[in-house]
Structure formats: C-alpha cells, structure tokens
Amino acid sequence: MYELKKPKERLFCEQCGKLVRYKTIKKRENYNVKNYPIEVERTVAICEECGAELLEPYYENENLKVAYRKYAELNNLVLPEEIKEIRSKYNVSQTLFALILGLGEATIQRYEMGSLPTKVNSDLIKRVSEPVEFYKILKSNKDNIPDIEYKRILGNIHRILKEFENKLEVQELEKILYIKHPEIDIEKMKGLIAGLFYYSKKYHHKEFLYKTVFFKLLWLVEKESKKNLGRQIANLKFIHYNYGPIPKGAKNEEGVLLDYLIKTNLIRMNIDFSKKFLKETYMIGLVDQSPLKYLADEERGVVEKIVKEYGGLSASKLVELAHNDVDFKNSNYGEEIVI
C-alpha cells in the first residue's frame, strides 16, 4: 500500500493511442484479499473518447484500501484511524510507537496508510489502547527508545490513568446523586450554581461563599422557583439538618454533592480553621462559569432575585431565616423537606 495525493488529469488509452480525458464510474467487483473474496464498489476510469477502461493508480490504490478495510472489519483487525487515535492518546510518533511495540520502524506507517496488519500485530495494537497494557509493553521495551522519551511517555500514561480514575469516580458520584435526587437535572444544577456566584460577585463583590451560605442559597432559589415558576430549577431534594436545609448527599460524612462538583471542575473549595468559631470553615469558589448558559431567562431571573436579596447576609442570618421557614419547621431532623 502506498500514498498517492490525487488522480492524474489525463491517462494513456491504448485503444486511442494517446493521452485522453476520462470519467469515473462505480462497479461492484470482488477483490481477492488473503484468499478471501471481498466485494467492493470499485471506482473505475473510463476513456471519454472510446469508453475503454483505463488504469489510474490513484483510484486502484483507493479501491484496494476499501477492500482491505472491509476485510479488516470482517476479521476484527485494527483500523488505520484506530491506530492513529491510540498514538495520539500517548502522544507518540509512528516510529516511536513501532519501537515501543517491538515492531519494524515502518510498520505502523504502512498500517496507517491502509496495509493489512497481521492478526498478532493487530491484537497487540488493540491491547495497548489500554494504558495499563501500554505501560507494561513500554517497560519491557524501554531499551528500544531514548530515556528522555521513555520518561515523557511514562508521564503521559500516569496522566491518562489519573484522568480515567477521576472519570470512574465522577460516574460513581453521579449514580449516587441520582439515587439521592431521582429527578435532578445536572445541567440545570450546574447552571444554578454558576448563577449563584455570578450574581454574588455582581451584587455583593463575593468571589467565595461559605458552605452554609451556599447551601441556603440553593434552598432559597429552589423554593422561589417552585413558587414563581411552578417548578424547581434543578429538582434538588433537601433534608432537615442542624444549620437549616441542605441538599441530600451534602452531609459532612457523605460529601457526595461537593465531591461531584469539585471533580467535574465546577467549583473549588478551601478549608481554613476559624479562630472565632474554633472549627474548620469551608469556602467555595466557582471554577467554570459556562454552565450559566443552561438556565432559561426566567430561571436566571429567580437566581438573580434571591442572590440580590439574600446573598449579602451572613451565614448565621441565613440559618436563622431557614429555621423560621414553615417547610423546615414542619420536618424533623434528617427528614426530607417537601418544598
């Protein structure tokens, strides 16, 4: 298999005995690939003057690629774009990838151009799409590559594994969130939170919110939305807790909600020790404001109204306000509060 950039404008026609212009047609034909008949729709060059079939290397090469690809798919062999994707993930060149796998330097280049890999090589390439497997092969063949490249690739693998681990953690946290809040709208929740910080900065010049303030504003927004719009924005559920309503999964011993928001890079949290209250204090800041786009204008209006009215109050004032709330009073500690 070789690389041709484009077809020729004219071809030699033996029937006409000269260079001629041509057109292309499609014909269904069988190619014999490794003693296996593969039917493909072949592109054929036809002389415009006499109608004879002409040989155009570019189209013949492309036809062969189609046949090889179909054979590869039928026999579960790795495809050219899959090899490129694997290389891209680890940020390695064709030559470096081949050396790491213990293959000839030009092998990967040929495969990516459409040549058929052997079953053994195909299985090897597929296997190293998993970072742990690539790490094993890299270690066993480290003498094949320069030390500086070995260390660089090792760093890439560690980063990929960390990202994969984080992705699994986020998926598990999200499952728990859906158990705690069966009707939750994740995008709306993120938009609501982005709105809290946007309007807190706009009206009260606050870059951070105490955790208690953060939870109470979530509660007030969802109550106001239910009252004015006939529905909650994010469908968060709240429970009766020491300092007023908090979202389900937000207890200190659970931490599901905040962990999820941190691991999805929506918020960051700083923990300090308060000499005044002789305990840890949690300050929450926004990392990503883009989810604000998920809120409709009427929903943004609710968030703005609540933050403008209550966002400047201290945590103790908001706790006092929450304790006087009728819905809060009608519930017991640990119970879900019906909004």
mmCIF file of C-alpha atoms in Angstrom, residues 26-301:
data_model
loop_
_atom_site.group_PDB
_atom_site.id
_atom_site.type_symbol
_atom_site.label_atom_id
_atom_site.label_comp_id
_atom_site.label_asym_id
_atom_site.label_seq_id
_atom_site.Cartn_x
_atom_site.Cartn_y
_atom_site.Cartn_z
ATOM 1 C CA LYS A 26 -18.703 2.722 -9.969
ATOM 2 C CA LYS A 27 -18.631 -1.060 -10.469
ATOM 3 C CA ARG A 28 -19.268 -3.784 -7.904
ATOM 4 C CA GLU A 29 -16.433 -6.301 -8.093
ATOM 5 C CA ASN A 30 -14.737 -8.928 -5.959
ATOM 6 C CA TYR A 31 -11.171 -8.468 -4.699
ATOM 7 C CA ASN A 32 -9.182 -11.465 -3.543
ATOM 8 C CA VAL A 33 -7.727 -10.461 -0.177
ATOM 9 C CA LYS A 34 -5.709 -13.211 1.516
ATOM 10 C CA ASN A 35 -7.704 -15.829 -0.440
ATOM 11 C CA TYR A 36 -10.936 -14.250 0.748
ATOM 12 C CA PRO A 37 -13.402 -12.725 -1.774
ATOM 13 C CA ILE A 38 -14.281 -9.155 -0.799
ATOM 14 C CA GLU A 39 -16.984 -7.377 -2.786
ATOM 15 C CA VAL A 40 -16.445 -3.623 -3.085
ATOM 16 C CA GLU A 41 -17.802 -0.738 -5.117
ATOM 17 C CA ARG A 42 -14.771 -0.038 -7.297
ATOM 18 C CA THR A 43 -14.014 3.359 -8.840
ATOM 19 C CA VAL A 44 -13.024 2.857 -12.488
ATOM 20 C CA ALA A 45 -11.554 5.350 -15.000
ATOM 21 C CA ILE A 46 -13.255 5.294 -18.450
ATOM 22 C CA CYS A 47 -11.898 6.927 -21.622
ATOM 23 C CA GLU A 48 -14.231 9.730 -22.716
ATOM 24 C CA GLU A 49 -13.482 9.065 -26.401
ATOM 25 C CA CYS A 50 -13.804 5.289 -26.805
ATOM 26 C CA GLY A 51 -15.188 4.066 -23.467
ATOM 27 C CA ALA A 52 -12.275 1.760 -22.714
ATOM 28 C CA GLU A 53 -11.371 1.051 -19.097
ATOM 29 C CA LEU A 54 -8.134 2.814 -18.102
ATOM 30 C CA LEU A 55 -5.603 2.194 -15.367
ATOM 31 C CA GLU A 56 -5.431 5.075 -12.884
ATOM 32 C CA PRO A 57 -3.023 4.233 -9.997
ATOM 33 C CA TYR A 58 -4.691 6.631 -7.554
ATOM 34 C CA TYR A 59 -8.136 5.020 -7.919
ATOM 35 C CA GLU A 60 -6.709 1.497 -7.916
ATOM 36 C CA ASN A 61 -4.896 2.267 -4.678
ATOM 37 C CA GLU A 62 -8.091 3.681 -3.146
ATOM 38 C CA ASN A 63 -10.052 0.629 -4.312
ATOM 39 C CA LEU A 64 -7.515 -1.615 -2.633
ATOM 40 C CA LYS A 65 -7.802 0.404 0.576
ATOM 41 C CA VAL A 66 -11.575 -0.106 0.537
ATOM 42 C CA ALA A 67 -11.144 -3.860 0.047
ATOM 43 C CA TYR A 68 -8.517 -4.095 2.786
ATOM 44 C CA ARG A 69 -10.665 -2.077 5.163
ATOM 45 C CA LYS A 70 -13.677 -4.303 4.565
ATOM 46 C CA TYR A 71 -11.508 -7.375 5.137
ATOM 47 C CA ALA A 72 -10.149 -5.821 8.344
ATOM 48 C CA GLU A 73 -13.657 -5.079 9.624
ATOM 49 C CA LEU A 74 -14.874 -8.595 8.814
ATOM 50 C CA ASN A 75 -11.866 -10.128 10.591
ATOM 51 C CA ASN A 76 -11.816 -7.720 13.541
ATOM 52 C CA LEU A 77 -8.412 -6.235 12.675
ATOM 53 C CA VAL A 78 -7.377 -2.823 13.952
ATOM 54 C CA LEU A 79 -8.238 0.016 11.538
ATOM 55 C CA PRO A 80 -5.893 2.855 10.439
ATOM 56 C CA GLU A 81 -7.815 5.565 12.314
ATOM 57 C CA GLU A 82 -7.827 3.443 15.469
ATOM 58 C CA ILE A 83 -4.033 3.206 15.363
ATOM 59 C CA LYS A 84 -3.773 6.980 14.907
ATOM 60 C CA GLU A 85 -6.133 7.521 17.827
ATOM 61 C CA ILE A 86 -4.058 5.279 20.098
ATOM 62 C CA ARG A 87 -0.831 7.046 19.101
ATOM 63 C CA SER A 88 -2.446 10.425 19.652
ATOM 64 C CA LYS A 89 -3.587 9.407 23.124
ATOM 65 C CA TYR A 90 0.003 8.665 24.163
ATOM 66 C CA ASN A 91 1.498 11.444 22.008
ATOM 67 C CA VAL A 92 3.987 9.217 20.165
ATOM 68 C CA SER A 93 5.166 9.223 16.549
ATOM 69 C CA GLN A 94 4.724 6.296 14.169
ATOM 70 C CA THR A 95 8.363 5.290 14.527
ATOM 71 C CA LEU A 96 8.386 5.606 18.318
ATOM 72 C CA PHE A 97 5.160 3.623 18.613
ATOM 73 C CA ALA A 98 6.636 0.832 16.482
ATOM 74 C CA LEU A 99 9.807 0.730 18.598
ATOM 75 C CA ILE A 100 7.812 0.547 21.828
ATOM 76 C CA LEU A 101 5.795 -2.365 20.433
ATOM 77 C CA GLY A 102 8.932 -4.094 19.163
ATOM 78 C CA LEU A 103 7.877 -3.781 15.504
ATOM 79 C CA GLY A 104 9.780 -2.604 12.444
ATOM 80 C CA GLU A 105 10.101 1.183 12.232
ATOM 81 C CA ALA A 106 7.985 1.487 9.061
ATOM 82 C CA THR A 107 5.319 -1.000 10.169
ATOM 83 C CA ILE A 108 2.940 1.473 11.802
ATOM 84 C CA GLN A 109 3.274 3.880 8.873
ATOM 85 C CA ARG A 110 2.176 1.130 6.463
ATOM 86 C CA TYR A 111 -0.745 0.129 8.659
ATOM 87 C CA GLU A 112 -1.960 3.714 8.936
ATOM 88 C CA MET A 113 -1.827 4.043 5.138
ATOM 89 C CA GLY A 114 -4.157 1.064 4.818
ATOM 90 C CA SER A 115 -1.941 -2.012 4.665
ATOM 91 C CA LEU A 116 -3.358 -5.019 6.492
ATOM 92 C CA PRO A 117 -1.762 -5.844 9.839
ATOM 93 C CA THR A 118 -1.193 -9.432 10.867
ATOM 94 C CA LYS A 119 -3.636 -10.786 13.440
ATOM 95 C CA VAL A 120 -0.840 -10.903 16.032
ATOM 96 C CA ASN A 121 0.181 -7.276 15.459
ATOM 97 C CA SER A 122 -3.437 -6.153 15.302
ATOM 98 C CA ASP A 123 -4.201 -7.769 18.663
ATOM 99 C CA LEU A 124 -1.065 -6.207 20.152
ATOM 100 C CA ILE A 125 -2.034 -2.709 18.973
ATOM 101 C CA LYS A 126 -5.587 -3.133 20.266
ATOM 102 C CA ARG A 127 -4.286 -4.350 23.604
ATOM 103 C CA VAL A 128 -2.108 -1.283 24.180
ATOM 104 C CA SER A 129 -5.111 1.008 23.752
ATOM 105 C CA GLU A 130 -5.499 0.252 27.471
ATOM 106 C CA PRO A 131 -2.993 2.438 29.384
ATOM 107 C CA VAL A 132 -2.059 -0.336 31.825
ATOM 108 C CA GLU A 133 -1.182 -2.677 28.945
ATOM 109 C CA PHE A 134 0.777 0.053 27.162
ATOM 110 C CA TYR A 135 2.666 0.697 30.393
ATOM 111 C CA LYS A 136 3.668 -2.986 30.585
ATOM 112 C CA ILE A 137 4.906 -3.033 26.981
ATOM 113 C CA LEU A 138 6.709 0.290 27.445
ATOM 114 C CA LYS A 139 8.592 -1.046 30.473
ATOM 115 C CA SER A 140 9.544 -4.299 28.755
ATOM 116 C CA ASN A 141 10.852 -2.474 25.661
ATOM 117 C CA LYS A 142 12.294 0.630 27.346
ATOM 118 C CA ASP A 143 15.760 -0.137 25.959
ATOM 119 C CA ASN A 144 14.389 0.387 22.430
ATOM 120 C CA ILE A 145 13.800 4.111 22.954
ATOM 121 C CA PRO A 146 15.732 7.125 24.310
ATOM 122 C CA ASP A 147 15.463 7.633 28.071
ATOM 123 C CA ILE A 148 14.040 11.145 27.668
ATOM 124 C CA GLU A 149 11.190 9.762 25.527
ATOM 125 C CA TYR A 150 10.585 6.935 27.991
ATOM 126 C CA LYS A 151 10.122 9.400 30.854
ATOM 127 C CA ARG A 152 7.887 11.676 28.773
ATOM 128 C CA ILE A 153 5.607 8.823 27.703
ATOM 129 C CA LEU A 154 5.536 7.459 31.243
ATOM 130 C CA GLY A 155 4.259 10.853 32.379
ATOM 131 C CA ASN A 156 1.533 10.745 29.716
ATOM 132 C CA ILE A 157 0.414 7.297 30.871
ATOM 133 C CA HIS A 158 0.214 8.401 34.503
ATOM 134 C CA ARG A 159 -1.865 11.427 33.444
ATOM 135 C CA ILE A 160 -4.231 9.250 31.388
ATOM 136 C CA LEU A 161 -4.647 6.766 34.247
ATOM 137 C CA LYS A 162 -5.388 9.618 36.646
ATOM 138 C CA GLU A 163 -7.991 11.044 34.261
ATOM 139 C CA PHE A 164 -9.548 7.595 33.857
ATOM 140 C CA GLU A 165 -9.653 7.107 37.621
ATOM 141 C CA ASN A 166 -11.274 10.518 38.036
ATOM 142 C CA LYS A 167 -13.823 9.684 35.318
ATOM 143 C CA LEU A 168 -14.816 6.497 37.150
ATOM 144 C CA GLU A 169 -15.148 8.419 40.420
ATOM 145 C CA VAL A 170 -17.363 11.023 38.739
ATOM 146 C CA GLN A 171 -19.570 8.280 37.285
ATOM 147 C CA GLU A 172 -19.972 6.680 40.718
ATOM 148 C CA LEU A 173 -20.741 10.028 42.358
ATOM 149 C CA GLU A 174 -23.284 10.791 39.641
ATOM 150 C CA LYS A 175 -25.020 7.455 40.264
ATOM 151 C CA ILE A 176 -25.333 8.320 43.959
ATOM 152 C CA LEU A 177 -26.628 11.800 43.102
ATOM 153 C CA TYR A 178 -29.407 10.266 41.013
ATOM 154 C CA ILE A 179 -30.304 7.999 43.934
ATOM 155 C CA LYS A 180 -30.448 10.989 46.296
ATOM 156 C CA HIS A 181 -32.161 13.246 43.742
ATOM 157 C CA PRO A 182 -34.068 10.972 41.292
ATOM 158 C CA GLU A 183 -35.355 13.864 39.167
ATOM 159 C CA ILE A 184 -32.221 16.015 39.270
ATOM 160 C CA ASP A 185 -31.254 17.966 36.160
ATOM 161 C CA ILE A 186 -27.434 18.016 36.296
ATOM 162 C CA GLU A 187 -27.045 20.784 33.711
ATOM 163 C CA LYS A 188 -29.624 22.992 35.419
ATOM 164 C CA MET A 189 -27.965 22.378 38.784
ATOM 165 C CA LYS A 190 -24.609 23.477 37.397
ATOM 166 C CA GLY A 191 -26.254 26.494 35.789
ATOM 167 C CA LEU A 192 -27.937 27.407 39.071
ATOM 168 C CA ILE A 193 -24.628 27.182 40.939
ATOM 169 C CA ALA A 194 -22.824 29.244 38.298
ATOM 170 C CA GLY A 195 -25.611 31.809 38.671
ATOM 171 C CA LEU A 196 -25.172 31.990 42.448
ATOM 172 C CA PHE A 197 -21.541 33.003 42.040
ATOM 173 C CA TYR A 198 -22.159 35.287 39.069
ATOM 174 C CA TYR A 199 -24.732 37.369 40.931
ATOM 175 C CA SER A 200 -22.867 37.147 44.260
ATOM 176 C CA LYS A 201 -19.936 38.845 42.578
ATOM 177 C CA LYS A 202 -22.171 41.324 40.753
ATOM 178 C CA TYR A 203 -24.199 42.490 43.762
ATOM 179 C CA HIS A 204 -22.027 41.678 46.779
ATOM 180 C CA HIS A 205 -18.485 41.520 45.324
ATOM 181 C CA LYS A 206 -18.059 37.980 46.650
ATOM 182 C CA GLU A 207 -15.694 35.560 44.917
ATOM 183 C CA PHE A 208 -16.255 32.855 47.563
ATOM 184 C CA LEU A 209 -19.252 31.639 49.562
ATOM 185 C CA TYR A 210 -19.223 29.876 52.911
ATOM 186 C CA LYS A 211 -20.568 26.351 52.564
ATOM 187 C CA THR A 212 -23.533 27.169 54.817
ATOM 188 C CA VAL A 213 -24.380 30.233 52.714
ATOM 189 C CA PHE A 214 -24.002 28.198 49.521
ATOM 190 C CA PHE A 215 -26.465 25.528 50.687
ATOM 191 C CA LYS A 216 -29.006 28.059 51.950
ATOM 192 C CA LEU A 217 -28.962 29.985 48.667
ATOM 193 C CA LEU A 218 -29.553 26.725 46.773
ATOM 194 C CA TRP A 219 -32.545 26.085 49.018
ATOM 195 C CA LEU A 220 -33.957 29.589 48.630
ATOM 196 C CA VAL A 221 -33.602 29.521 44.843
ATOM 197 C CA GLU A 222 -35.366 26.165 44.517
ATOM 198 C CA LYS A 223 -38.197 27.342 46.818
ATOM 199 C CA GLU A 224 -38.596 30.605 44.915
ATOM 200 C CA SER A 225 -38.561 28.797 41.589
ATOM 201 C CA LYS A 226 -41.291 26.401 42.756
ATOM 202 C CA LYS A 227 -43.343 29.366 43.961
ATOM 203 C CA ASN A 228 -42.948 31.608 40.896
ATOM 204 C CA LEU A 229 -42.401 29.138 38.041
ATOM 205 C CA GLY A 230 -44.402 26.217 39.399
ATOM 206 C CA ARG A 231 -41.302 24.001 39.310
ATOM 207 C CA GLN A 232 -37.809 23.780 40.728
ATOM 208 C CA ILE A 233 -34.872 24.647 38.507
ATOM 209 C CA ALA A 234 -32.658 21.644 39.266
ATOM 210 C CA ASN A 235 -35.101 19.395 41.187
ATOM 211 C CA LEU A 236 -32.754 19.177 44.164
ATOM 212 C CA LYS A 237 -34.079 17.478 47.292
ATOM 213 C CA PHE A 238 -33.265 18.865 50.743
ATOM 214 C CA ILE A 239 -33.169 17.433 54.252
ATOM 215 C CA HIS A 240 -33.626 18.957 57.711
ATOM 216 C CA TYR A 241 -30.167 19.498 59.233
ATOM 217 C CA ASN A 242 -28.537 21.331 62.141
ATOM 218 C CA TYR A 243 -27.984 24.603 60.315
ATOM 219 C CA GLY A 244 -31.112 24.502 58.202
ATOM 220 C CA PRO A 245 -31.891 22.762 54.899
ATOM 221 C CA ILE A 246 -29.057 21.139 52.973
ATOM 222 C CA PRO A 247 -29.167 19.136 49.710
ATOM 223 C CA LYS A 248 -29.304 15.375 50.064
ATOM 224 C CA GLY A 249 -25.813 13.912 49.934
ATOM 225 C CA ALA A 250 -24.267 17.090 51.349
ATOM 226 C CA LYS A 251 -23.658 15.972 54.929
ATOM 227 C CA ASN A 252 -20.029 16.199 56.013
ATOM 228 C CA GLU A 253 -19.793 12.412 56.360
ATOM 229 C CA GLU A 254 -21.196 11.930 52.835
ATOM 230 C CA GLY A 255 -19.846 14.833 50.799
ATOM 231 C CA VAL A 256 -21.275 13.418 47.577
ATOM 232 C CA LEU A 257 -22.588 16.683 46.141
ATOM 233 C CA LEU A 258 -19.486 18.778 46.794
ATOM 234 C CA ASP A 259 -17.151 15.969 45.697
ATOM 235 C CA TYR A 260 -19.056 15.725 42.417
ATOM 236 C CA LEU A 261 -18.946 19.485 41.827
ATOM 237 C CA ILE A 262 -15.212 19.582 42.577
ATOM 238 C CA LYS A 263 -14.303 16.570 40.429
ATOM 239 C CA THR A 264 -16.298 17.940 37.477
ATOM 240 C CA ASN A 265 -14.315 21.196 37.804
ATOM 241 C CA LEU A 266 -17.325 23.384 38.557
ATOM 242 C CA ILE A 267 -16.173 24.581 41.978
ATOM 243 C CA ARG A 268 -13.117 24.599 44.201
ATOM 244 C CA MET A 269 -13.122 24.516 47.990
ATOM 245 C CA ASN A 270 -10.701 25.963 50.531
ATOM 246 C CA ILE A 271 -10.700 24.689 54.107
ATOM 247 C CA ASP A 272 -9.485 27.030 56.873
ATOM 248 C CA PHE A 273 -9.590 26.955 60.657
ATOM 249 C CA SER A 274 -11.714 29.686 62.220
ATOM 250 C CA LYS A 275 -10.244 31.057 65.455
ATOM 251 C CA LYS A 276 -13.549 32.815 66.091
ATOM 252 C CA PHE A 277 -15.666 29.647 65.906
ATOM 253 C CA LEU A 278 -12.841 27.208 66.781
ATOM 254 C CA LYS A 279 -13.675 24.905 63.872
ATOM 255 C CA GLU A 280 -12.974 24.347 60.199
ATOM 256 C CA THR A 281 -14.652 26.665 57.719
ATOM 257 C CA TYR A 282 -15.325 25.780 54.098
ATOM 258 C CA MET A 283 -15.081 28.440 51.403
ATOM 259 C CA ILE A 284 -16.427 27.583 47.954
ATOM 260 C CA GLY A 285 -15.409 29.332 44.732
ATOM 261 C CA LEU A 286 -16.522 28.930 41.127
ATOM 262 C CA VAL A 287 -14.144 27.411 38.559
ATOM 263 C CA ASP A 288 -16.325 27.316 35.450
ATOM 264 C CA GLN A 289 -18.991 29.926 34.710
ATOM 265 C CA SER A 290 -20.030 28.464 31.332
ATOM 266 C CA PRO A 291 -22.926 26.310 32.724
ATOM 267 C CA LEU A 292 -24.836 29.558 33.298
ATOM 268 C CA LYS A 293 -25.920 29.125 29.668
ATOM 269 C CA TYR A 294 -28.099 26.169 30.699
ATOM 270 C CA LEU A 295 -30.544 28.458 32.525
ATOM 271 C CA ALA A 296 -33.531 29.992 30.772
ATOM 272 C CA ASP A 297 -34.038 33.745 31.238
ATOM 273 C CA GLU A 298 -36.843 33.194 33.745
ATOM 274 C CA GLU A 299 -34.616 30.844 35.752
ATOM 275 C CA ARG A 300 -31.759 33.330 35.759
ATOM 276 C CA GLY A 301 -34.250 35.904 36.988
#
